[in-house]
Short mmCIF file of C-alpha atoms and ligand atoms in Angstrom, two decimals:
data_model
loop_
_atom_site.label_atom_id
_atom_site.label_comp_id
_atom_site.label_asym_id
_atom_site.label_seq_id
_atom_site.Cartn_x
_atom_site.Cartn_y
_atom_site.Cartn_z
CA MET A 267 -30.43 -124.83 -17.61
CA LYS A 268 -30.96 -123.40 -14.32
CA LYS A 269 -32.15 -125.74 -11.40
CA GLN A 270 -35.28 -123.80 -10.62
CA SER A 271 -36.45 -123.80 -14.29
CA ILE A 272 -39.71 -125.59 -14.95
CA LEU A 273 -38.21 -127.15 -17.99
CA LEU A 274 -37.77 -130.52 -16.33
CA PRO A 275 -41.55 -131.01 -15.22
CA VAL A 276 -42.32 -129.92 -18.75
CA LEU A 277 -39.89 -132.52 -20.20
CA ILE A 278 -40.97 -135.24 -18.05
CA SER A 279 -44.74 -134.73 -18.69
CA LEU A 280 -44.57 -134.25 -22.39
CA PHE A 281 -41.57 -136.11 -23.47
CA SER A 282 -41.24 -139.58 -23.22
CA ALA A 283 -39.53 -141.34 -26.14
CA ILE A 284 -37.04 -143.90 -27.69
CA PHE A 285 -33.55 -142.60 -28.05
CA SER A 286 -32.82 -141.93 -31.70
CA GLN A 287 -29.73 -143.78 -32.80
CA GLY A 288 -30.13 -142.11 -36.31
CA THR A 289 -26.83 -141.29 -37.90
CA PHE A 290 -26.01 -138.14 -39.74
CA ALA A 291 -25.56 -137.91 -43.36
CA GLY A 292 -24.35 -134.34 -43.77
CA VAL A 293 -20.91 -133.05 -43.78
CA PRO A 294 -18.77 -135.66 -45.53
CA ASP A 295 -15.46 -133.82 -45.04
CA PHE A 296 -14.79 -135.37 -41.59
CA MET A 297 -13.06 -138.60 -41.54
CA PRO A 298 -14.00 -140.86 -38.73
CA ASP A 299 -10.75 -141.16 -36.47
CA SER A 300 -8.92 -144.32 -36.44
CA ALA A 301 -9.72 -145.15 -32.83
CA ALA A 302 -13.57 -145.09 -33.85
CA THR A 303 -15.35 -148.50 -33.15
CA GLY A 304 -18.72 -149.70 -32.37
CA GLY A 305 -20.47 -147.16 -34.58
CA VAL A 306 -18.78 -144.35 -32.72
CA ARG A 307 -17.17 -142.03 -35.33
CA TYR A 308 -15.48 -139.33 -33.32
CA ALA A 309 -13.87 -141.49 -30.45
CA ALA A 310 -10.95 -138.82 -29.80
CA ALA A 311 -13.56 -136.07 -29.30
CA ALA A 312 -15.54 -138.44 -26.77
CA HIS A 313 -12.13 -138.76 -25.01
CA LYS A 314 -11.87 -134.73 -24.86
CA LEU A 315 -15.47 -134.43 -23.37
CA SER A 316 -14.32 -137.35 -20.93
CA ARG A 317 -11.47 -135.23 -19.96
CA ALA A 318 -13.36 -132.09 -19.55
CA ILE A 319 -15.94 -133.75 -17.40
CA ARG A 320 -13.10 -134.57 -14.81
CA PHE A 321 -12.59 -130.78 -14.05
CA LYS A 322 -15.14 -129.91 -11.02
CA THR A 323 -16.19 -126.86 -12.65
CA ILE A 324 -18.95 -126.20 -10.11
CA SER A 325 -20.51 -122.72 -9.85
CA GLU A 326 -21.68 -122.04 -6.19
CA THR A 327 -23.38 -119.00 -4.80
CA GLU A 328 -22.36 -119.77 -1.01
CA GLU A 329 -18.66 -120.26 -1.40
CA LYS A 330 -17.97 -118.22 -4.46
CA ASN A 331 -14.96 -119.27 -6.82
CA ALA A 332 -14.19 -122.39 -4.51
CA PHE A 333 -13.44 -124.19 -7.69
CA ALA A 334 -11.52 -121.46 -9.28
CA SER A 335 -8.59 -123.69 -9.90
CA GLU A 336 -10.78 -126.20 -11.76
CA PHE A 337 -12.11 -123.65 -14.18
CA THR A 338 -8.23 -122.52 -14.95
CA ALA A 339 -7.29 -126.21 -15.34
CA LEU A 340 -10.02 -126.69 -17.78
CA HIS A 341 -9.00 -123.71 -19.81
CA THR A 342 -5.40 -125.04 -19.96
CA TYR A 343 -6.72 -128.36 -21.04
CA LEU A 344 -8.89 -126.89 -23.75
CA GLU A 345 -5.79 -125.15 -25.10
CA LYS A 346 -4.04 -128.54 -25.43
CA ALA A 347 -6.99 -130.48 -26.88
CA PHE A 348 -8.05 -127.99 -29.56
CA PRO A 349 -4.79 -126.58 -30.94
CA ALA A 350 -5.86 -125.36 -34.21
CA LEU A 351 -8.86 -123.51 -32.78
CA HIS A 352 -6.47 -121.86 -30.26
CA GLU A 353 -4.09 -120.83 -33.18
CA ARG A 354 -6.89 -119.45 -35.50
CA LEU A 355 -9.49 -117.98 -33.12
CA GLU A 356 -8.74 -115.12 -30.82
CA ARG A 357 -9.52 -115.88 -27.02
CA LYS A 358 -10.72 -113.50 -24.31
CA VAL A 359 -11.08 -114.63 -20.62
CA LEU A 360 -13.80 -112.30 -18.88
CA ASN A 361 -14.06 -112.33 -15.15
CA LYS A 362 -11.38 -114.90 -14.86
CA TYR A 363 -13.32 -117.79 -15.94
CA SER A 364 -15.41 -117.19 -18.96
CA LEU A 365 -14.20 -117.63 -22.32
CA LEU A 366 -15.15 -115.67 -25.39
CA TYR A 367 -13.65 -116.86 -28.78
CA THR A 368 -13.72 -114.88 -31.77
CA TRP A 369 -13.25 -116.40 -35.33
CA PRO A 370 -12.79 -113.35 -37.52
CA GLY A 371 -14.87 -113.46 -40.62
CA SER A 372 -13.71 -112.25 -44.27
CA ASP A 373 -16.36 -109.67 -44.35
CA PRO A 374 -16.72 -107.37 -41.31
CA ALA A 375 -20.00 -105.86 -42.56
CA LEU A 376 -21.60 -109.12 -41.52
CA LYS A 377 -23.02 -109.01 -38.12
CA PRO A 378 -21.60 -111.90 -35.97
CA VAL A 379 -23.28 -115.11 -35.07
CA LEU A 380 -22.77 -116.33 -31.45
CA LEU A 381 -22.74 -119.98 -30.11
CA SER A 382 -23.41 -120.04 -26.38
CA ALA A 383 -22.65 -122.86 -23.81
CA HIS A 384 -21.58 -123.09 -20.26
CA LEU A 385 -18.49 -124.59 -18.52
CA ASP A 386 -19.91 -124.64 -14.94
CA VAL A 387 -22.16 -127.46 -13.53
CA VAL A 388 -24.36 -128.02 -10.82
CA PRO A 389 -22.81 -129.56 -7.48
CA VAL A 390 -23.25 -133.22 -6.58
CA GLU A 391 -25.00 -133.83 -3.20
CA ASP A 392 -22.73 -135.66 -0.74
CA ALA A 393 -25.88 -137.85 -0.14
CA SER A 394 -26.18 -139.01 -3.75
CA VAL A 395 -22.82 -139.99 -4.35
CA LYS A 396 -23.23 -143.53 -3.76
CA GLU A 397 -26.15 -143.60 -6.31
CA TRP A 398 -23.99 -142.90 -9.03
CA GLU A 399 -23.23 -146.04 -11.10
CA GLN A 400 -20.18 -144.25 -12.14
CA GLY A 401 -18.30 -141.69 -10.67
CA ALA A 402 -19.83 -138.34 -11.17
CA PHE A 403 -16.66 -136.43 -12.23
CA SER A 404 -15.19 -139.62 -13.83
CA GLY A 405 -15.93 -138.95 -17.41
CA LEU A 406 -15.85 -142.85 -17.73
CA ILE A 407 -16.68 -144.21 -21.10
CA ASP A 408 -18.29 -147.43 -21.53
CA ASP A 409 -19.53 -149.19 -24.77
CA LEU A 410 -22.55 -146.95 -25.11
CA PHE A 411 -22.29 -143.63 -22.80
CA ILE A 412 -19.90 -141.03 -21.52
CA TRP A 413 -20.85 -140.65 -17.72
CA GLY A 414 -20.72 -137.66 -15.60
CA ARG A 415 -21.95 -134.28 -14.52
CA GLY A 416 -21.99 -132.01 -17.51
CA THR A 417 -22.48 -134.63 -20.06
CA LEU A 418 -26.16 -133.42 -20.68
CA ASP A 419 -25.91 -130.04 -19.20
CA ASP A 420 -23.64 -128.31 -20.73
CA LYS A 421 -20.11 -129.55 -21.25
CA TYR A 422 -20.91 -131.80 -24.05
CA ARG A 423 -21.96 -128.67 -26.09
CA VAL A 424 -18.83 -126.75 -25.11
CA ILE A 425 -16.87 -129.65 -26.46
CA ALA A 426 -18.96 -130.57 -29.44
CA ILE A 427 -18.96 -126.83 -30.88
CA MET A 428 -15.04 -126.66 -30.07
CA GLU A 429 -14.56 -129.90 -31.99
CA ALA A 430 -16.77 -128.85 -34.80
CA VAL A 431 -14.71 -125.38 -35.21
CA GLU A 432 -11.52 -127.47 -34.94
CA GLN A 433 -12.38 -129.88 -37.56
CA LEU A 434 -13.77 -127.17 -40.00
CA ILE A 435 -10.32 -125.43 -39.59
CA LEU A 436 -8.49 -128.51 -40.36
CA ALA A 437 -10.82 -129.09 -43.11
CA GLY A 438 -9.57 -125.64 -44.61
CA PHE A 439 -12.92 -123.87 -43.84
CA SER A 440 -12.93 -120.01 -43.04
CA PRO A 441 -15.73 -117.98 -42.25
CA GLU A 442 -17.27 -114.93 -44.18
CA ARG A 443 -19.17 -113.98 -41.13
CA THR A 444 -17.34 -113.70 -37.49
CA ILE A 445 -18.35 -116.44 -35.33
CA LEU A 446 -18.16 -116.15 -31.87
CA LEU A 447 -18.08 -118.74 -29.07
CA ALA A 448 -19.24 -117.69 -25.52
CA PHE A 449 -18.82 -120.18 -22.78
CA GLY A 450 -19.75 -118.67 -19.28
CA HIS A 451 -18.98 -120.02 -16.05
CA ASP A 452 -22.01 -119.21 -13.93
CA GLU A 453 -25.07 -120.23 -15.72
CA GLU A 454 -26.34 -122.22 -13.10
CA ILE A 455 -26.25 -119.26 -10.65
CA GLY A 456 -27.65 -116.74 -13.02
CA GLY A 457 -24.84 -116.11 -15.54
CA THR A 458 -24.21 -112.38 -14.38
CA GLU A 459 -20.66 -112.60 -14.35
CA GLY A 460 -20.20 -114.74 -17.21
CA ALA A 461 -22.61 -114.31 -20.09
CA GLY A 462 -23.58 -110.79 -18.54
CA ALA A 463 -19.93 -109.60 -18.93
CA MET A 464 -19.57 -111.04 -22.21
CA SER A 465 -22.82 -109.52 -23.63
CA GLN A 466 -21.61 -105.94 -22.33
CA PHE A 467 -18.25 -106.44 -24.05
CA LEU A 468 -19.88 -107.54 -27.16
CA GLN A 469 -22.33 -104.67 -27.32
CA GLU A 470 -19.42 -102.29 -27.12
CA LYS A 471 -17.67 -103.95 -29.82
CA TYR A 472 -20.36 -104.81 -32.28
CA GLU A 473 -23.78 -103.33 -31.10
CA ARG A 474 -25.72 -106.03 -32.51
CA LEU A 475 -25.33 -109.61 -33.50
CA GLU A 476 -27.23 -111.54 -36.16
CA ALA A 477 -28.19 -114.41 -34.11
CA VAL A 478 -27.50 -116.48 -30.87
CA PHE A 479 -27.72 -120.11 -30.72
CA ASP A 480 -28.01 -121.51 -26.88
CA GLU A 481 -29.07 -124.61 -24.98
CA GLY A 482 -32.90 -125.00 -24.23
CA LEU A 483 -35.51 -127.24 -25.88
CA ALA A 484 -34.83 -130.59 -27.67
CA VAL A 485 -36.33 -133.20 -29.86
CA THR A 486 -38.99 -135.31 -28.58
CA LYS A 487 -40.55 -138.52 -30.05
CA GLY A 488 -43.78 -140.37 -29.46
CA ILE A 489 -45.19 -137.96 -27.21
CA PHE A 490 -48.16 -136.58 -29.19
CA PRO A 491 -50.80 -139.15 -30.10
CA GLY A 492 -51.02 -139.04 -33.84
CA ILE A 493 -47.53 -137.72 -34.40
CA ALA A 494 -45.24 -140.60 -35.08
CA GLU A 495 -42.06 -138.51 -36.21
CA PRO A 496 -39.94 -136.74 -33.99
CA VAL A 497 -40.62 -133.24 -33.06
CA ALA A 498 -37.84 -130.74 -32.79
CA PHE A 499 -38.69 -127.87 -30.53
CA ILE A 500 -36.81 -124.88 -30.80
CA GLY A 501 -37.01 -122.28 -27.96
CA THR A 502 -37.77 -118.99 -29.88
CA ALA A 503 -38.76 -117.09 -26.78
CA SER A 504 -38.36 -117.51 -23.13
CA LYS A 505 -40.16 -116.52 -19.94
CA GLY A 506 -39.04 -113.56 -17.83
CA SER A 507 -38.18 -113.91 -14.05
CA ALA A 508 -38.63 -111.79 -11.08
CA ASN A 509 -39.03 -111.96 -7.49
CA PHE A 510 -41.20 -110.18 -4.81
CA LYS A 511 -40.92 -109.82 -1.03
CA LEU A 512 -44.20 -109.80 1.01
CA THR A 513 -43.76 -108.08 4.28
CA VAL A 514 -46.32 -107.78 7.08
CA LYS A 515 -45.44 -106.10 10.21
CA GLY A 516 -47.35 -106.62 13.52
CA GLU A 517 -47.20 -105.47 17.38
CA GLY A 518 -45.62 -108.64 18.77
CA GLY A 519 -46.63 -109.64 22.18
CA HIS A 520 -47.41 -112.64 24.32
CA SER A 521 -49.24 -115.66 22.58
CA SER A 522 -51.64 -115.91 25.55
CA VAL A 523 -53.74 -112.66 24.71
CA PRO A 524 -53.32 -112.65 20.65
CA PRO A 525 -55.07 -110.15 18.52
CA THR A 526 -57.39 -111.91 15.89
CA GLU A 527 -55.19 -111.45 13.10
CA THR A 528 -51.17 -111.77 13.33
CA PRO A 529 -48.58 -111.16 10.67
CA ILE A 530 -48.52 -115.02 10.10
CA SER A 531 -52.11 -115.32 9.48
CA ILE A 532 -52.18 -112.12 7.38
CA LEU A 533 -49.42 -113.19 5.21
CA SER A 534 -50.96 -116.75 5.03
CA GLN A 535 -54.10 -115.04 3.33
CA ALA A 536 -52.25 -113.01 1.21
CA ILE A 537 -50.45 -116.16 -0.33
CA VAL A 538 -53.81 -117.89 -0.59
CA ASN A 539 -55.35 -114.96 -2.45
CA ILE A 540 -52.37 -115.03 -4.82
CA GLY A 541 -53.13 -118.71 -5.79
CA ASN A 542 -56.74 -117.82 -5.93
CA ASN A 543 -56.34 -115.09 -8.60
CA PRO A 544 -54.29 -116.63 -11.39
CA PHE A 545 -52.65 -114.25 -14.11
CA LYS A 546 -54.86 -114.09 -17.14
CA ALA A 547 -54.35 -116.80 -19.65
CA ARG A 548 -52.97 -115.62 -23.21
CA ILE A 549 -51.70 -117.43 -26.33
CA THR A 550 -48.48 -115.55 -27.10
CA PRO A 551 -47.38 -115.35 -30.56
CA ALA A 552 -44.62 -118.09 -29.98
CA THR A 553 -47.29 -120.26 -28.63
CA LYS A 554 -49.61 -119.76 -31.39
CA GLU A 555 -46.94 -120.78 -33.88
CA THR A 556 -46.55 -124.02 -31.78
CA LEU A 557 -50.13 -124.79 -31.88
CA THR A 558 -50.53 -123.95 -35.69
CA ILE A 559 -47.70 -126.43 -36.66
CA LEU A 560 -48.89 -129.37 -34.28
CA LEU A 561 -52.57 -129.04 -34.70
CA ASP A 562 -52.28 -128.69 -38.35
CA ARG A 563 -50.09 -131.92 -38.40
CA LEU A 564 -52.65 -133.56 -36.25
CA GLY A 565 -55.15 -132.74 -38.97
CA GLY A 566 -59.02 -133.21 -38.56
CA LYS A 567 -60.77 -131.47 -35.71
CA SER A 568 -57.54 -129.99 -34.44
CA ARG A 569 -56.67 -128.62 -37.77
CA PHE A 570 -60.19 -127.32 -38.08
CA ALA A 571 -60.04 -125.58 -34.67
CA MET A 572 -56.86 -123.97 -35.39
CA LYS A 573 -58.16 -122.68 -38.91
CA HIS A 574 -60.98 -121.01 -37.18
CA TYR A 575 -58.73 -119.85 -34.24
CA GLY A 576 -60.88 -116.82 -33.39
CA LEU A 577 -63.83 -119.11 -32.72
CA PHE A 578 -62.00 -121.79 -30.82
CA LYS A 579 -59.28 -119.69 -29.00
CA GLY A 580 -61.32 -119.93 -25.69
CA ALA A 581 -61.75 -123.96 -25.88
CA ILE A 582 -57.82 -124.09 -26.79
CA LYS A 583 -56.92 -122.05 -23.99
CA LYS A 584 -59.12 -124.12 -21.57
CA GLU A 585 -57.26 -127.27 -22.79
CA LEU A 586 -54.09 -125.94 -22.31
CA ALA A 587 -54.90 -124.82 -18.73
CA LYS A 588 -55.63 -128.40 -17.72
CA ASN A 589 -52.02 -129.58 -17.66
CA MET A 590 -49.50 -127.88 -15.38
CA ALA A 591 -46.86 -127.93 -18.16
CA THR A 592 -48.84 -126.28 -20.99
CA ASP A 593 -50.74 -123.90 -18.38
CA ALA A 594 -47.04 -122.51 -17.73
CA LEU A 595 -47.04 -121.61 -21.50
CA ILE A 596 -50.04 -119.43 -21.40
CA ARG A 597 -49.77 -117.55 -18.33
CA THR A 598 -47.41 -115.80 -15.81
CA LYS A 599 -46.91 -118.04 -12.85
CA ALA A 600 -46.31 -116.90 -9.28
CA SER A 601 -44.93 -119.44 -6.79
CA PRO A 602 -44.29 -118.67 -3.08
CA THR A 603 -40.63 -120.23 -2.32
CA ILE A 604 -39.71 -118.59 0.82
CA MET A 605 -41.25 -118.10 4.13
CA GLN A 606 -40.21 -116.56 7.34
CA ALA A 607 -41.77 -115.58 10.75
CA GLY A 608 -41.26 -116.30 14.38
CA GLU A 609 -38.58 -117.67 16.59
CA LYS A 610 -40.26 -118.50 19.79
CA GLU A 611 -43.28 -120.58 20.50
CA ASN A 612 -45.04 -118.26 22.79
CA VAL A 613 -43.89 -114.99 21.03
CA LEU A 614 -46.09 -113.45 18.50
CA PRO A 615 -43.54 -112.28 15.63
CA ARG A 616 -43.37 -108.74 14.89
CA GLU A 617 -42.72 -109.36 11.23
CA ALA A 618 -43.70 -112.04 8.60
CA THR A 619 -41.87 -112.18 5.23
CA ALA A 620 -42.37 -114.44 2.10
CA VAL A 621 -40.75 -114.41 -1.32
CA VAL A 622 -42.79 -115.18 -4.34
CA ASN A 623 -41.05 -116.27 -7.62
CA VAL A 624 -42.82 -115.26 -10.66
CA ARG A 625 -42.00 -116.30 -14.29
CA ILE A 626 -43.33 -113.81 -16.51
CA LEU A 627 -45.19 -114.39 -19.91
CA THR A 628 -44.32 -112.35 -23.07
CA GLY A 629 -45.91 -109.01 -22.95
CA GLU A 630 -45.68 -108.35 -19.07
CA SER A 631 -43.18 -107.11 -16.92
CA GLU A 632 -41.75 -106.58 -13.18
CA GLU A 633 -44.16 -103.62 -12.96
CA SER A 634 -47.31 -104.98 -14.34
CA VAL A 635 -46.81 -108.31 -12.13
CA GLN A 636 -46.40 -106.12 -9.05
CA LYS A 637 -49.68 -104.33 -9.69
CA HIS A 638 -51.43 -107.66 -10.20
CA LEU A 639 -50.08 -109.28 -6.92
CA VAL A 640 -51.00 -106.04 -4.88
CA LYS A 641 -54.54 -106.21 -6.50
CA ALA A 642 -54.93 -110.11 -5.80
CA ILE A 643 -53.72 -109.74 -2.18
CA ASN A 644 -55.90 -106.93 -1.63
CA ASP A 645 -54.88 -106.02 1.72
CA ASP A 646 -52.66 -102.78 2.44
CA ARG A 647 -51.06 -104.30 5.52
CA VAL A 648 -48.88 -106.58 2.97
CA GLN A 649 -46.22 -104.55 1.45
CA VAL A 650 -45.11 -105.91 -1.91
CA THR A 651 -41.71 -104.98 -3.10
CA ALA A 652 -39.54 -106.24 -5.97
CA TYR A 653 -36.46 -108.07 -4.68
CA GLY A 654 -33.43 -109.33 -6.25
CA ALA A 655 -32.81 -109.86 -9.99
CA TYR A 656 -35.22 -109.36 -12.77
CA SER A 657 -34.80 -110.46 -16.13
CA PRO A 658 -37.82 -109.56 -18.64
CA PRO A 659 -39.48 -111.82 -20.72
CA SER A 660 -37.30 -112.07 -23.96
CA PRO A 661 -38.00 -110.77 -27.67
CA VAL A 662 -39.40 -113.54 -29.71
CA ALA A 663 -37.15 -114.63 -32.70
CA ASN A 664 -38.51 -114.16 -36.13
CA THR A 665 -39.14 -117.69 -37.70
CA ASN A 666 -39.28 -116.08 -41.00
CA SER A 667 -35.50 -115.24 -40.92
CA TRP A 668 -32.61 -116.83 -42.82
CA VAL A 669 -30.97 -117.76 -39.60
CA TYR A 670 -34.20 -119.75 -38.49
CA GLN A 671 -34.12 -121.48 -42.08
CA ALA A 672 -30.45 -122.22 -41.43
CA LEU A 673 -30.96 -123.80 -38.00
CA GLN A 674 -33.91 -125.67 -39.75
CA ASN A 675 -31.79 -126.98 -42.26
CA SER A 676 -29.11 -128.24 -39.82
CA ILE A 677 -32.05 -130.12 -37.69
CA SER A 678 -33.25 -131.67 -41.01
CA GLU A 679 -29.90 -133.06 -41.75
CA LEU A 680 -29.73 -134.73 -38.40
CA PHE A 681 -33.40 -135.69 -38.11
CA PRO A 682 -34.75 -135.85 -41.78
CA ASP A 683 -38.32 -136.60 -40.99
CA ALA A 684 -38.47 -134.27 -37.91
CA LEU A 685 -41.30 -131.81 -37.54
CA ILE A 686 -39.60 -128.55 -36.44
CA VAL A 687 -41.82 -126.47 -34.06
CA PRO A 688 -40.99 -123.11 -32.60
CA ALA A 689 -41.95 -122.87 -28.99
CA LEU A 690 -42.03 -120.82 -25.83
CA PHE A 691 -38.95 -121.93 -23.43
CA PRO A 692 -40.33 -121.73 -19.89
CA GLY A 693 -36.91 -121.86 -18.26
CA ALA A 694 -33.79 -119.23 -18.41
CA THR A 695 -30.46 -120.00 -19.65
CA ASP A 696 -27.56 -117.60 -20.48
CA ALA A 697 -29.41 -116.60 -23.63
CA ARG A 698 -31.15 -114.14 -21.37
CA HIS A 699 -28.08 -111.96 -21.36
CA TYR A 700 -27.84 -111.62 -25.03
CA ALA A 701 -31.36 -110.21 -25.57
CA ASN A 702 -30.01 -106.68 -25.90
CA LEU A 703 -27.78 -107.83 -28.83
CA THR A 704 -30.44 -109.49 -31.06
CA ASP A 705 -34.08 -110.84 -31.22
CA ASN A 706 -32.96 -114.06 -33.12
CA ILE A 707 -32.06 -116.13 -29.99
CA PHE A 708 -32.67 -119.83 -30.61
CA ARG A 709 -32.66 -122.17 -27.65
CA PHE A 710 -32.22 -125.82 -29.04
CA ALA A 711 -29.95 -128.71 -28.22
CA PRO A 712 -29.50 -131.42 -31.07
CA LEU A 713 -30.63 -134.47 -28.92
CA VAL A 714 -33.60 -136.43 -28.46
CA VAL A 715 -34.55 -136.19 -24.85
CA THR A 716 -36.49 -139.05 -23.22
CA ALA A 717 -38.25 -138.90 -19.88
CA ASP A 718 -35.36 -140.98 -18.46
CA ASP A 719 -32.54 -138.51 -19.67
CA ALA A 720 -34.65 -135.61 -18.36
CA MET A 721 -34.64 -137.16 -14.94
CA ARG A 722 -30.73 -137.21 -15.12
CA VAL A 723 -30.14 -133.55 -15.97
CA HIS A 724 -28.95 -131.84 -12.48
CA ASN A 725 -29.34 -135.42 -10.92
CA VAL A 726 -27.74 -138.68 -10.38
CA ASN A 727 -26.13 -140.71 -13.15
CA GLU A 728 -25.98 -138.08 -15.87
CA ARG A 729 -24.85 -139.47 -18.97
CA LEU A 730 -24.65 -139.12 -22.81
CA PRO A 731 -24.92 -141.65 -25.45
CA LEU A 732 -21.69 -141.66 -27.62
CA THR A 733 -23.47 -141.77 -30.97
CA VAL A 734 -25.48 -138.77 -29.79
CA PHE A 735 -22.23 -136.93 -29.15
CA ASP A 736 -21.09 -137.79 -32.63
CA ASP A 737 -24.38 -136.22 -34.04
CA CYS A 738 -23.79 -132.97 -31.88
CA ILE A 739 -20.48 -132.22 -33.42
CA ASP A 740 -22.02 -132.69 -36.89
CA PHE A 741 -24.81 -130.72 -36.13
CA TYR A 742 -22.66 -127.85 -35.01
CA ALA A 743 -20.43 -128.08 -38.07
CA HIS A 744 -23.29 -127.89 -40.20
CA LEU A 745 -24.82 -125.05 -38.53
CA ILE A 746 -21.63 -123.09 -38.56
CA ARG A 747 -21.11 -123.55 -42.05
CA GLN A 748 -24.45 -122.43 -42.95
CA VAL A 749 -24.41 -119.26 -40.67
CA ALA A 750 -20.75 -118.50 -41.48
CA ASP A 751 -20.89 -118.82 -45.20
CA GLN A 752 -23.60 -117.04 -47.12
CA GLU A 753 -22.89 -119.63 -50.29
CA GLU A 754 -23.05 -122.66 -48.00
CA TYR A 755 -26.58 -121.60 -46.99
CA LEU A 756 -27.60 -120.85 -50.65
CA VAL A 757 -26.37 -124.18 -51.86
CA HIS A 758 -28.20 -125.96 -48.99
CA LYS A 759 -31.47 -123.97 -49.98
CA GLY A 760 -31.12 -125.13 -53.41
CA GLU A 761 -30.78 -128.69 -52.47
CA ILE A 762 -33.94 -128.45 -50.25
CA LEU A 763 -35.85 -126.84 -53.01
CA LYS A 764 -34.93 -129.59 -55.58
ZN1 LIG B 102 -27.46 -125.54 -18.66
#
């Protein structure tokens, strides 16, 4: 997930839970390896993750490709660690560091399914090195955890997906539907060169995909009073992102004889005006689905309010607006992030500028946001221009589709009593680059996230419990079987109906 995403505050304020140690009952074909001890089933896979963590695959905007050799060394390591996968799947390297694997299905008429994860990690700040209990790139394995940058975001998913494929091949499985594995190298800095290039390549080759599974939301426990069971949130839509530059020009001059208004005061007022004129609150289809399931589960007044949605819509919106995290789900949010003006204490600056970062709700666009800002500022001395990269709000995935059902089946295997809830994902991941290929994009990681874990993402002491890593491998094996083989899916569906 991206550093500037607001996922973390959402997780921290909403999600506080006890780590689930639940074991996974499905997929009996995989044998626990002989080195497995202490309840850990895939010790050899954990060792592969440990090795992968040691490559400092940091994506940096300033010194581009400073860690190029780390990426290529990781590629070489992966080849060694997953021999069956490399023999059976076609590998394509895009823009030198991103990896796209194709596992050809027996039926070329079926649209491929893509699993997306990323090879890059965020840097470790020099000042924080001493705060790590274990080396940030040590990949150390103790009795309970694998430690290091990438264990929660997102190398564990790369290795879990590859291990699942490796074991499926060894178990004799071959897909009917083509399965694609897309591992980007620059997700943390926007993903344009990695996922962006892979998406372009795939569009030329296949035109459309059946579905994309990426990181995003996760499972929570004990966050909603009245809901005891785990709640698995699946990101079925995500907000868009745009930046605007505000510019105010002035005459300059000496500060001893200033005009009543200067570029700095005009710009400051503009920013205050943006804050005073929030975007309109709206409950989008994805958020309505979230509320329908959660409020129905709560029962009583909540269920009644949702049943009479038309009557209670206003009250529900008011309630959601009270909390920073839930307010972000019902409206576009603009935040000033950069401001620049002036160089000398006695000189009036000739120009003042600010950058406003905007996270755009489904149904709006860069253009409509610009209109809103101009109207809110209400001062034509402030020039408002689009600035930098724009990604529109994503399409909304269909929760009545068979792929969503397959994902639900896989979640239910891992968390049998979980309530599964589609939701708007407020951040941005590599998935944004695949929106041109399918509406069925699902942003979900198969782990229970506690407030403590959320704090460790992009932070010191990132670590992953070994038993959770085991479950991730089983989860992806189950998911791949379901989406790659229609029969597997139907059999499972039959079991569920029984
Ligand atoms: Zn990530």
